[in-house]
Coordinates of C-alpha atoms and ligand atoms in Angstrom, one line a residue:
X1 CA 50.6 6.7 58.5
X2 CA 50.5 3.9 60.9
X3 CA 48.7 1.6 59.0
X4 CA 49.6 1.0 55.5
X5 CA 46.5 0.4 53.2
X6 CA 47.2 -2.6 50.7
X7 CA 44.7 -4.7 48.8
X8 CA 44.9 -8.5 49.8
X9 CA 44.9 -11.4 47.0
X10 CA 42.5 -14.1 48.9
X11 CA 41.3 -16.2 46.4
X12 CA 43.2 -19.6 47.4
X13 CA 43.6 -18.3 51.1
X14 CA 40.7 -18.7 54.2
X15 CA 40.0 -16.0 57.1
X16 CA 38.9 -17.3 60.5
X17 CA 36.4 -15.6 62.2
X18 CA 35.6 -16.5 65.9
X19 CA 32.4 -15.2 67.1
X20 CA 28.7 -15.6 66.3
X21 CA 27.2 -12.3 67.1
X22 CA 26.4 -9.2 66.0
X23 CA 30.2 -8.6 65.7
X24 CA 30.6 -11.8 63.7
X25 CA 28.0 -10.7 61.7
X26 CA 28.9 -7.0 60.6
X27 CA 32.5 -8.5 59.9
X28 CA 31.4 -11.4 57.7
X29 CA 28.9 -9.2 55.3
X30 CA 32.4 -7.2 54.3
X31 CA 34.6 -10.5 54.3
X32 CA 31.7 -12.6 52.2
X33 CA 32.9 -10.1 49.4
X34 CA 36.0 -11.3 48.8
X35 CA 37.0 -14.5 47.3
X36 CA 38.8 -16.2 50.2
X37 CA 37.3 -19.1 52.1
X38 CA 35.8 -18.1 55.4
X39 CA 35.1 -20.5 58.6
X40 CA 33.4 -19.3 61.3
X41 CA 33.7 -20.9 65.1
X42 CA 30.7 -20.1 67.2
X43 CA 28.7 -22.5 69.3
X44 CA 25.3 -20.3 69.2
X45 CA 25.7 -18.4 66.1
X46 CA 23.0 -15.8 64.7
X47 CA 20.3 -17.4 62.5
X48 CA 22.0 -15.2 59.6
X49 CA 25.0 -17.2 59.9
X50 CA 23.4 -20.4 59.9
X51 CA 21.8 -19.6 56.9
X52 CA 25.1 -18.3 55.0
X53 CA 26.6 -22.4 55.7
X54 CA 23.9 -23.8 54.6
X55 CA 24.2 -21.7 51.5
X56 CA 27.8 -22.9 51.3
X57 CA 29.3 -19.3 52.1
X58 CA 31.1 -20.2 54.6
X59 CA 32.0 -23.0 56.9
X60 CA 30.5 -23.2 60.3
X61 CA 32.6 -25.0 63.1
X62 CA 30.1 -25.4 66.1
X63 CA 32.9 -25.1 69.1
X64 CA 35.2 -22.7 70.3
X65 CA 38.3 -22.3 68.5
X66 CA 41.1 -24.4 69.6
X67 CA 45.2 -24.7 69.0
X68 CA 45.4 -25.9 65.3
X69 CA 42.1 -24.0 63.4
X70 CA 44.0 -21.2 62.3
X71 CA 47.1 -22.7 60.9
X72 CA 47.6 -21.5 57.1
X73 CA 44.7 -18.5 57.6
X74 CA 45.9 -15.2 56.1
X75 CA 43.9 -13.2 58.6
X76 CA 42.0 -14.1 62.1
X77 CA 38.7 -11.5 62.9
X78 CA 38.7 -12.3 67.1
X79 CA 35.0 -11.0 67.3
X80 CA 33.1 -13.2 70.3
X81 CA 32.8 -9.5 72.0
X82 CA 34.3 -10.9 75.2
X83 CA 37.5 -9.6 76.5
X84 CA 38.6 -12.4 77.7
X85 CA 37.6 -15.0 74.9
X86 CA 39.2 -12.2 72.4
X87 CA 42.4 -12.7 74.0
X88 CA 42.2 -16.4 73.8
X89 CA 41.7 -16.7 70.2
X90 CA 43.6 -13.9 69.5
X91 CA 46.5 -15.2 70.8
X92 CA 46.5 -18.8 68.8
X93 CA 45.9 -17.5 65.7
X94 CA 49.0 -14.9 66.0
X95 CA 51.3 -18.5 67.0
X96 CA 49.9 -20.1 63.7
X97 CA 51.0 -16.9 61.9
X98 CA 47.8 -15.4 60.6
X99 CA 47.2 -11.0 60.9
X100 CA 45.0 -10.6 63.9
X101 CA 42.4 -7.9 64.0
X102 CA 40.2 -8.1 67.6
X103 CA 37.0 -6.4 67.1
X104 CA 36.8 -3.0 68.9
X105 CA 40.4 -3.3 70.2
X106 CA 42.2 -1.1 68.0
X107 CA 45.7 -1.4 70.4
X108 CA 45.9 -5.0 70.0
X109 CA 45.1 -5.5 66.6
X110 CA 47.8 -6.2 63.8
X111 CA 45.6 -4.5 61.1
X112 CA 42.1 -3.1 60.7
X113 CA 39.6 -3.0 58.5
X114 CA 38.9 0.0 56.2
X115 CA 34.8 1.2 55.7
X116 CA 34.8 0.3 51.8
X117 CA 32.9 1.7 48.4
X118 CA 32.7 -1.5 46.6
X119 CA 31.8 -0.7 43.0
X120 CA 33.9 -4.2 41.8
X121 CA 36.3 -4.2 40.2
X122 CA 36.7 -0.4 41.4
X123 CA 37.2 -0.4 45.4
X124 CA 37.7 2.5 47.8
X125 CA 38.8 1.7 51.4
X126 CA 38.8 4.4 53.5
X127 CA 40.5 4.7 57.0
X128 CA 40.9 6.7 59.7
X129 CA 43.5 4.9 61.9
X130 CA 40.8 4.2 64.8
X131 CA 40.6 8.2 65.1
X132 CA 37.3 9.2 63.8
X133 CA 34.9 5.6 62.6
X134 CA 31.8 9.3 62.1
X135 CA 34.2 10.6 59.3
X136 CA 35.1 7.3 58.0
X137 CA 31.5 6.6 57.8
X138 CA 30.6 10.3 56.4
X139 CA 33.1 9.7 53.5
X140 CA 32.0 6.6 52.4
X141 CA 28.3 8.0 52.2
X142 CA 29.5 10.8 49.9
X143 CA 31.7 8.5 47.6
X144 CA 28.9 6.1 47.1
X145 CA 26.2 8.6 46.4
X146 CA 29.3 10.0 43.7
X147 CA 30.1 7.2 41.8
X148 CA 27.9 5.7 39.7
X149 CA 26.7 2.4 40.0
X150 CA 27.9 1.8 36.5
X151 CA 31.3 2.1 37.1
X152 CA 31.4 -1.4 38.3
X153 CA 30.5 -3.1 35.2
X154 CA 32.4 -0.4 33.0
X155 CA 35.8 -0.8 34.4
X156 CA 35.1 -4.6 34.3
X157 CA 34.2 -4.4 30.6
X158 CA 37.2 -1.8 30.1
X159 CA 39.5 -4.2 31.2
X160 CA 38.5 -7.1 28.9
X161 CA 39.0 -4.2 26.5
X162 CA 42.6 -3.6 27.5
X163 CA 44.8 -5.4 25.0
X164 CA 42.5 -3.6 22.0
X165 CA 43.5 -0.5 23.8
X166 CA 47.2 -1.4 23.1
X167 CA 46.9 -0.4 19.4
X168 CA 47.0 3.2 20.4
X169 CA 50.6 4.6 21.5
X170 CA 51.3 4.5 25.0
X171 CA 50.8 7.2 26.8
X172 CA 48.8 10.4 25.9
X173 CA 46.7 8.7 23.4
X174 CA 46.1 5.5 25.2
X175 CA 45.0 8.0 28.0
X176 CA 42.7 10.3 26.2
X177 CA 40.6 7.3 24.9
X178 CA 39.9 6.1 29.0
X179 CA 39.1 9.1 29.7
X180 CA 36.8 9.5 26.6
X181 CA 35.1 5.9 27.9
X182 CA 34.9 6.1 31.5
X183 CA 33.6 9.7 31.2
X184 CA 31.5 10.1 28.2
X185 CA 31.1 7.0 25.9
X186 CA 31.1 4.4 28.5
X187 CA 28.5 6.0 30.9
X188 CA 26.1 7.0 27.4
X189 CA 26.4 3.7 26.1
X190 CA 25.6 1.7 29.7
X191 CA 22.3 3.8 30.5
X192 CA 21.2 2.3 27.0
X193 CA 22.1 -1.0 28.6
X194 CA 25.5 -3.0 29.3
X195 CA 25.0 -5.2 26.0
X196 CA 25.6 -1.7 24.3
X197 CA 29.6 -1.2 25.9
X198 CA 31.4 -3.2 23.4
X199 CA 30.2 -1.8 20.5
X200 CA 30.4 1.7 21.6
X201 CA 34.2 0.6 22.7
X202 CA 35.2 -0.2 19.5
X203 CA 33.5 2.5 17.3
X204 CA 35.6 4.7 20.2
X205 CA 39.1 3.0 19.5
X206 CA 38.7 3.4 15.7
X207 CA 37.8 7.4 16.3
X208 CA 40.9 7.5 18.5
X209 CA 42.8 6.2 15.8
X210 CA 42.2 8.2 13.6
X211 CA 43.5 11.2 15.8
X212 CA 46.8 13.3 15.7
X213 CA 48.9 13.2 18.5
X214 CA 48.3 16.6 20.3
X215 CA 51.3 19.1 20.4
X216 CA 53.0 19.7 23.6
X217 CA 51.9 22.6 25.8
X218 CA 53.3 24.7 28.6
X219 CA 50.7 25.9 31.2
X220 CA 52.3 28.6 33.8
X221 CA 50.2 27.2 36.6
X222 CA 50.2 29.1 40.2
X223 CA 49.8 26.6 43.2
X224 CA 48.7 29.6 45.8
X225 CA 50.7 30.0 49.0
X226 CA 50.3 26.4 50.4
X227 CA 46.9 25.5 51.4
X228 CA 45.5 23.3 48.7
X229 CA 41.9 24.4 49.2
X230 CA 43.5 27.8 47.3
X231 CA 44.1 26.2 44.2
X232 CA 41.8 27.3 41.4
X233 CA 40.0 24.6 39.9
X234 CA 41.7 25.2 36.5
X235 CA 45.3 24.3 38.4
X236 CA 43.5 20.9 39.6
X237 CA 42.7 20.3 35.8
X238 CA 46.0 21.2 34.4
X239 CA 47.5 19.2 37.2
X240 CA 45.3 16.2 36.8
X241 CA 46.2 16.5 33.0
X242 CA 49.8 17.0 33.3
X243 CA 52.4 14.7 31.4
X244 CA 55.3 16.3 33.7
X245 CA 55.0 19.0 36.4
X246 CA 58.3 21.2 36.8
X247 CA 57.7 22.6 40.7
X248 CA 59.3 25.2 42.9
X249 CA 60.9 24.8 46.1
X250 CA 57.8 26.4 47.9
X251 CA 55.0 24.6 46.4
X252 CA 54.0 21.7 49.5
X253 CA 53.5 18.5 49.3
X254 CA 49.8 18.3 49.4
X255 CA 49.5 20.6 46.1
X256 CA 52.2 18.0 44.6
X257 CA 49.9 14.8 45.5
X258 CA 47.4 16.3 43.6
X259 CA 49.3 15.6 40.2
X260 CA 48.2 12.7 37.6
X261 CA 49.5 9.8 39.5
X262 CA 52.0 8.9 36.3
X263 CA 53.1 12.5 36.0
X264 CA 57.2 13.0 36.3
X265 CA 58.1 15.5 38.9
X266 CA 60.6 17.3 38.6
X267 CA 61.8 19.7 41.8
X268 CA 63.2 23.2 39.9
X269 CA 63.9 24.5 43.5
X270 CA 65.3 28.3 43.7
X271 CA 66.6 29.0 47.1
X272 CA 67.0 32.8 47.5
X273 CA 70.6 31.8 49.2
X274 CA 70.7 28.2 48.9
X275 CA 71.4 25.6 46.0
X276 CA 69.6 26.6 43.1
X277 CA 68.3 25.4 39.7
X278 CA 70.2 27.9 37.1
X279 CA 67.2 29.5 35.4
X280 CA 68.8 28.8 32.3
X281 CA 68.3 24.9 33.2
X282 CA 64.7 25.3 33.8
X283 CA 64.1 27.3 30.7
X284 CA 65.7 24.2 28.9
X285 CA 63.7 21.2 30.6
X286 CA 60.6 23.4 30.2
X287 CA 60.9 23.6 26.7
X288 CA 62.7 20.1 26.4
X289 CA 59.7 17.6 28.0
X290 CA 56.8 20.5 25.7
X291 CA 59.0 19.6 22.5
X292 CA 58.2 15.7 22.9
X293 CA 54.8 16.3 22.8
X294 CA 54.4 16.5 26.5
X295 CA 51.6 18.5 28.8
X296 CA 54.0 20.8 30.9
X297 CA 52.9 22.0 34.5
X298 CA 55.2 24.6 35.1
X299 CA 53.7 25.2 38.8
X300 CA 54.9 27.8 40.8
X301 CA 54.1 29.4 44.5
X302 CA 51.5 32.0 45.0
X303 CA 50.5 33.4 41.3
X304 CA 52.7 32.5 38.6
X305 CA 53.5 36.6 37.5
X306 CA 54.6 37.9 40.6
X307 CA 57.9 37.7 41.3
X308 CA 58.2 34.1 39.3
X309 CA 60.9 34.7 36.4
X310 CA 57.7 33.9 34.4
X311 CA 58.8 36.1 31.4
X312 CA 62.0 34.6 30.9
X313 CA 60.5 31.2 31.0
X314 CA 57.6 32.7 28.3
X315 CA 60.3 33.7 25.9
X316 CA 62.3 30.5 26.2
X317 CA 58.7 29.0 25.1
X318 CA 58.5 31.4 22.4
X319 CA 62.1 30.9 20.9
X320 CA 61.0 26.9 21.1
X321 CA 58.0 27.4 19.1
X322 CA 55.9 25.8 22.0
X323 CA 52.7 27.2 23.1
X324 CA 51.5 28.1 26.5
X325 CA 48.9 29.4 28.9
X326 CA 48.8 31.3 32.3
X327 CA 46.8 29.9 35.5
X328 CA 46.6 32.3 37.8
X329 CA 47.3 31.9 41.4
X330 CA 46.4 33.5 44.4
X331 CA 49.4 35.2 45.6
X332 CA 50.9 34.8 48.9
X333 CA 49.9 38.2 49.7
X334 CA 46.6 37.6 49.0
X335 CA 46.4 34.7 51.5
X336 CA 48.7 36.7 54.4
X337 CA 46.4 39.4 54.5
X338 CA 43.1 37.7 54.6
X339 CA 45.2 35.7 57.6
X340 CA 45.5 38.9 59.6
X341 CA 41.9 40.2 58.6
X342 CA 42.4 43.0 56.8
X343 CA 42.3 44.2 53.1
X344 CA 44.9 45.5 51.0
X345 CA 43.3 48.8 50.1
X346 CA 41.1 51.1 52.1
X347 CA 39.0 53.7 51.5
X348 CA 40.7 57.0 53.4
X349 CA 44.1 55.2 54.0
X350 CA 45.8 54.1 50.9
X351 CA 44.0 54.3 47.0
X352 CA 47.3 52.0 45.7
X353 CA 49.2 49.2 47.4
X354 CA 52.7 47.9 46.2
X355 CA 54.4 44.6 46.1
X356 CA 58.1 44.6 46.4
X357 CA 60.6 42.7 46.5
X358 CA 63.4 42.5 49.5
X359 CA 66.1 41.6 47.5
X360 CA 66.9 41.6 43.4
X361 CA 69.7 40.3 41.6
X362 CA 71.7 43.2 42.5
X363 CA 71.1 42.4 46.6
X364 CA 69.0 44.0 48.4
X365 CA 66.7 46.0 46.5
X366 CA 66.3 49.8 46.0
X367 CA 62.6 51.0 46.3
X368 CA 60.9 54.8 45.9
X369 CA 61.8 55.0 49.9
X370 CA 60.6 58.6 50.6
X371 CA 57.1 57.7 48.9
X372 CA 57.4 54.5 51.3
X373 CA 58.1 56.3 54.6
X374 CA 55.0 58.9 54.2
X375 CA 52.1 58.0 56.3
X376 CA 48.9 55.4 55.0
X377 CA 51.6 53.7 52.5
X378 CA 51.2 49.9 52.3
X379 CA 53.0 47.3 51.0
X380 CA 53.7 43.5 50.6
X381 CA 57.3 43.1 50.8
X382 CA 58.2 40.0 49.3
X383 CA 61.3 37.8 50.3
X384 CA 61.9 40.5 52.6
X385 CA 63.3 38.5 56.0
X386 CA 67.0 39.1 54.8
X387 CA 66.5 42.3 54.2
X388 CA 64.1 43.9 56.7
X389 CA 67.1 45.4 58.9
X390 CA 67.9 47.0 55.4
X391 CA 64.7 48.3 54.6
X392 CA 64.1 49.4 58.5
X393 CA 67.1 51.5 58.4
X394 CA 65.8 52.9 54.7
X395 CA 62.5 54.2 56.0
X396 CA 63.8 55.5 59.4
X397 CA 66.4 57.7 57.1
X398 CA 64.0 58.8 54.8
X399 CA 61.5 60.5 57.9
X400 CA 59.0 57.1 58.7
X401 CA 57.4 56.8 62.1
X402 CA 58.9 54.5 64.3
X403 CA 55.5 53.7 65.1
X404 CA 54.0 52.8 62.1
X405 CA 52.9 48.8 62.0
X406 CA 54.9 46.3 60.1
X407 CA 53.5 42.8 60.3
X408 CA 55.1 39.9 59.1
X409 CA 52.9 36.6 58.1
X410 CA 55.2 33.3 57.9
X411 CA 53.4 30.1 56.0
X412 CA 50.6 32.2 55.0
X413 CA 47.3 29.7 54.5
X414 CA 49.2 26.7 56.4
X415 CA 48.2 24.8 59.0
X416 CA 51.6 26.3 60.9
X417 CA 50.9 30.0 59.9
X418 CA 52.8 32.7 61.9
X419 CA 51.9 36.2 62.6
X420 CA 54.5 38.6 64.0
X421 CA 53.0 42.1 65.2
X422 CA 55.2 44.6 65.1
X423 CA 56.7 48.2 63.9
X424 CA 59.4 49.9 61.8
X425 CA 61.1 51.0 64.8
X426 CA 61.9 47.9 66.1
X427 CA 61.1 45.3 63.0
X428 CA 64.3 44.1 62.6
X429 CA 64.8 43.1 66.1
X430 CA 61.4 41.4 66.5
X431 CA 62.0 39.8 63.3
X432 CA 65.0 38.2 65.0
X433 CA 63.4 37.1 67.8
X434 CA 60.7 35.5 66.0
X435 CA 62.7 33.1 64.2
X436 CA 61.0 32.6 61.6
X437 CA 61.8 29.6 59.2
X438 CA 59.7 29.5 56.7
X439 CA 58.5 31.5 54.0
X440 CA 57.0 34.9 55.7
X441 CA 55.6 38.2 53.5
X442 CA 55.9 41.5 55.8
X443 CA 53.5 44.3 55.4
X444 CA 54.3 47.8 56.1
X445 CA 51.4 49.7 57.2
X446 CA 49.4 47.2 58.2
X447 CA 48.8 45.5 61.7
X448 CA 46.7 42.3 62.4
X449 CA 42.7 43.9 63.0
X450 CA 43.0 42.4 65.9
X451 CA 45.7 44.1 67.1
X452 CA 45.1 47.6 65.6
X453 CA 43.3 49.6 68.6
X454 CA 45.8 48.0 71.0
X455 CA 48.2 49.7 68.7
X456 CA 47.0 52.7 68.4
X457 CA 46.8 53.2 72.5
X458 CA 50.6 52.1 72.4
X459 CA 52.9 51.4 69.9
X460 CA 55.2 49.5 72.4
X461 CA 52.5 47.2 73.1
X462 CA 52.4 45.3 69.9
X463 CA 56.3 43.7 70.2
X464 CA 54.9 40.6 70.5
X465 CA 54.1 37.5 68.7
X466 CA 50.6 37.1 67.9
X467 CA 50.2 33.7 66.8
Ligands
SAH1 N1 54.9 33.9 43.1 C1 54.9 33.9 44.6 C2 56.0 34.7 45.2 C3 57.4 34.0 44.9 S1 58.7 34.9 45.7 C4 53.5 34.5 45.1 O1 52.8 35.0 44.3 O2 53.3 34.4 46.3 C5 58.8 33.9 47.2 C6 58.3 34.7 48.3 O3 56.9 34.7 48.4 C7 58.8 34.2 49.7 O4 60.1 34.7 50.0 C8 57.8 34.9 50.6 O5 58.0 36.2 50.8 C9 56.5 34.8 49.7 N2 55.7 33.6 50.1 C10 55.5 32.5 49.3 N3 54.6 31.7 49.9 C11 54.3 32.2 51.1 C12 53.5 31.9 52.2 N4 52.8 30.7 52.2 N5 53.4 32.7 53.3 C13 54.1 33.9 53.3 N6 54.9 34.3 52.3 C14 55.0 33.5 51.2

């Protein structure tokens, strides 16, 4: 992030504006919106302008700037559209201290400003660092035709409503009865008219008094493998309801911004070799945060039931008395083979396809090898980097074809997705070459459709990376 986004307090503080053009003028229809005095310097300013001073909007100083006009000015718009002028003014205001933005001159300015949804007191800015002013401009049009025009005066009257609010108990319940107004009563009661809010405010507050505190709740969220377009909509919920989210080592950032802003986070990370939460430990804060009444997001990678420890998490919510609820996930799997365009099953190859895992609790793991080496067999092998040299030598024992295709997919779904083409007889060694750091599925059976007839004129052709 280059620029920082931040909303300014102006109300005792003045902007200067140099410039009376078209520039000028775009600049001072956003800045007339805030509460800061604004003078303007322009000897031939546009009608518009002219009009705003005699209105008393703003001051108009009929000469070009000079050493002294800027002193005390929070921020300085140089906007006379000339290069060299720009640079002038620019250059004085930064001496007498105030944040210089010069129109169109994104290099030399010290901030910029954002394209903003002003639904007061509720404003969005939205920026694009200089990069893209057509998506700026594209978001703003979708946010203002998706918020209401109500939501103005309802977080206004909401927040006269604030300290009546405080009668609930913080938290949950305080929550539940915003959500209830901004939602549902608030937006009924305005379309009847704004004189209707308060009443409809306080008949809410004495319903929500009357409530129980709701129990605390475990819901076994899965995140998917990474992208956060793959997240069901019923994780978004649970996430944007969440009191605490307990999250694994693989679920990414972007899937972890998406919580309820107030939400504790709390990082459960299980490194197959690395430092590790005990599972014991998680079991324990799982059911310690649902036993004070909280909403637990226990989100994990991929779907929550395949290869999660969900079960032993389950029980420790059954011996706690708590309840709970499974959100599936899309499984990296899922996601890794729809990267190399294939599917999982095929008519004529294979009727059933298995998921496995590389290594267990014992090490590496033991699978039905001989059923594995026959021809057509496919499978998702999951944490299988360590063990791919054991699982090579495995299948070549038990009769496989050297040639058959192994594929390995690394940050399924992500922006930084791998694919590594290969085949049993040489997957370990291609494996090693590929380096792969992050977390990678390998299919046996399978090769990338784009890659399969090149395959199938030579199996030595495919040792490659792909991607
Ligand atoms: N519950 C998860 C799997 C957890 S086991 C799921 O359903 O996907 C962790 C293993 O999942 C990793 O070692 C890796 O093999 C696989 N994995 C998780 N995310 C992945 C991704 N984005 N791309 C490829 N493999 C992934």
């Amino acid at each position: 992030m280059q620029h920082f986004p931040i909303f300014l307090a102006l109300s005792e503080r003045s902007i200067v504006l140099s410039g009376g053009g078209e520039a000028a003028l775009a600049k001072l229809r956003l800045l007339m919106k805030s509460e800061a005095a604004i003078v303007v310097h322009a000897e031939a300013p546009e009608d518009e302008i002219v009009r705003w001073a005699a209105d008393g909007r703003l001051t108009l100083v009929r000469r070009p700037l000079a050493e002294g006009d800027v002193k005390g000015a929070a921020l300085f718009y140089a906007a006379d559209e000339d290069e060299a002028e720009d640079k002038r003014t620019a250059a004085i205001a930064k001496a007498e201290g105030a944040l210089v933005n010069i129109v169109d001159n994104l290099a030399d300015s010290e901030f910029i400003t954002p394209a903003i949804v002003d639904r007061d007191p509720v404003t969005v800015a939205i920026g694009t660092e200089g990069a893209a002013p057509v998506l700026a401009r594209a978001i703003k049009a979708d946010l203002e035709a998706r918020l209401p025009a109500t939501l103005g005066p309802l977080a206004r009257i909401g927040k006269a409503f604030r300290k009546m609010a405080e009668a609930l108990p913080h938290g949950r319940a305080r929550r539940d009865f915003w959500q209830d107004y901004y939602f549902d009563a608030g937006p009924r009661a305005i379309a009847e008219g704004e004189d209707k809010v308060d009443a409809a405010l306080d008949d809410l507050l004495t319903r929500h008094l009357g409530r129980e505190a709701a129990p605390g709740h475990v819901a076994f969220v899965g995140a998917g493998p990474g992208d956060p377009e793959l997240l069901t909509l019923k994780a978004r919920k649970a996430l944007d309801a969440a009191d605490v989210v307990i999250y694994d080592r693989l679920v990414s950032g972007e899937i972890l911004e998406l919580a309820r802003r107030e939400a504790v986070m709390i990082d459960a990370g299980k490194e197959a070799y690395g430092p590790s939460t005990p599972q014991d430990q998680i079991n324990q804060l799982i059911t310690k945060h649902a036993g004070e009444g909280h909403q637990v997001v226990r989100l994990k990678s991929g779907d929550a039931t395949v290869f999660g420890r969900l079960d032993e998490e389950i029980e420790a919510c059954e011996a706690a008395g708590v309840s709970w609820h499974i959100v599936p996930g899309i499984t990296s799997a899922s996601a890794a083979v729809a990267g190399i365009g294939q599917s999982l099953t095929r008519r004529g190859r294979n009727a059933s396809v298995r998921f496995l895992t590389g290594h267990d609790m014992k090490g590496f793991a033991e699978q039905e090898w001989s059923d594995l080496a026959k021809p057509g067999q496919v499978a998702a092998i999951y944490m299988g980097k360590r063990a791919t040299r054991f699982v090579q030598g495995r299948l070549l024992i038990h009769g496989a074809d050297r040639a058959t295709p192994v594929t390995f997919v690394e940050n399924a779904s992500r922006v930084d997705q791998r694919v590594v083409s290969s085949t049993i007889g040489t997957m370990a060694d291609d494996l090693a070459k590929a380096d792969l750091t992050g977390p990678a599925l390998t299919f046996l059976g399978l090769a990338p459709r784009a890659a399969q007839g090149a395959l199938a004129d030579n199996p030595h052709a495919l040792q490659k990376e792909l991607a």
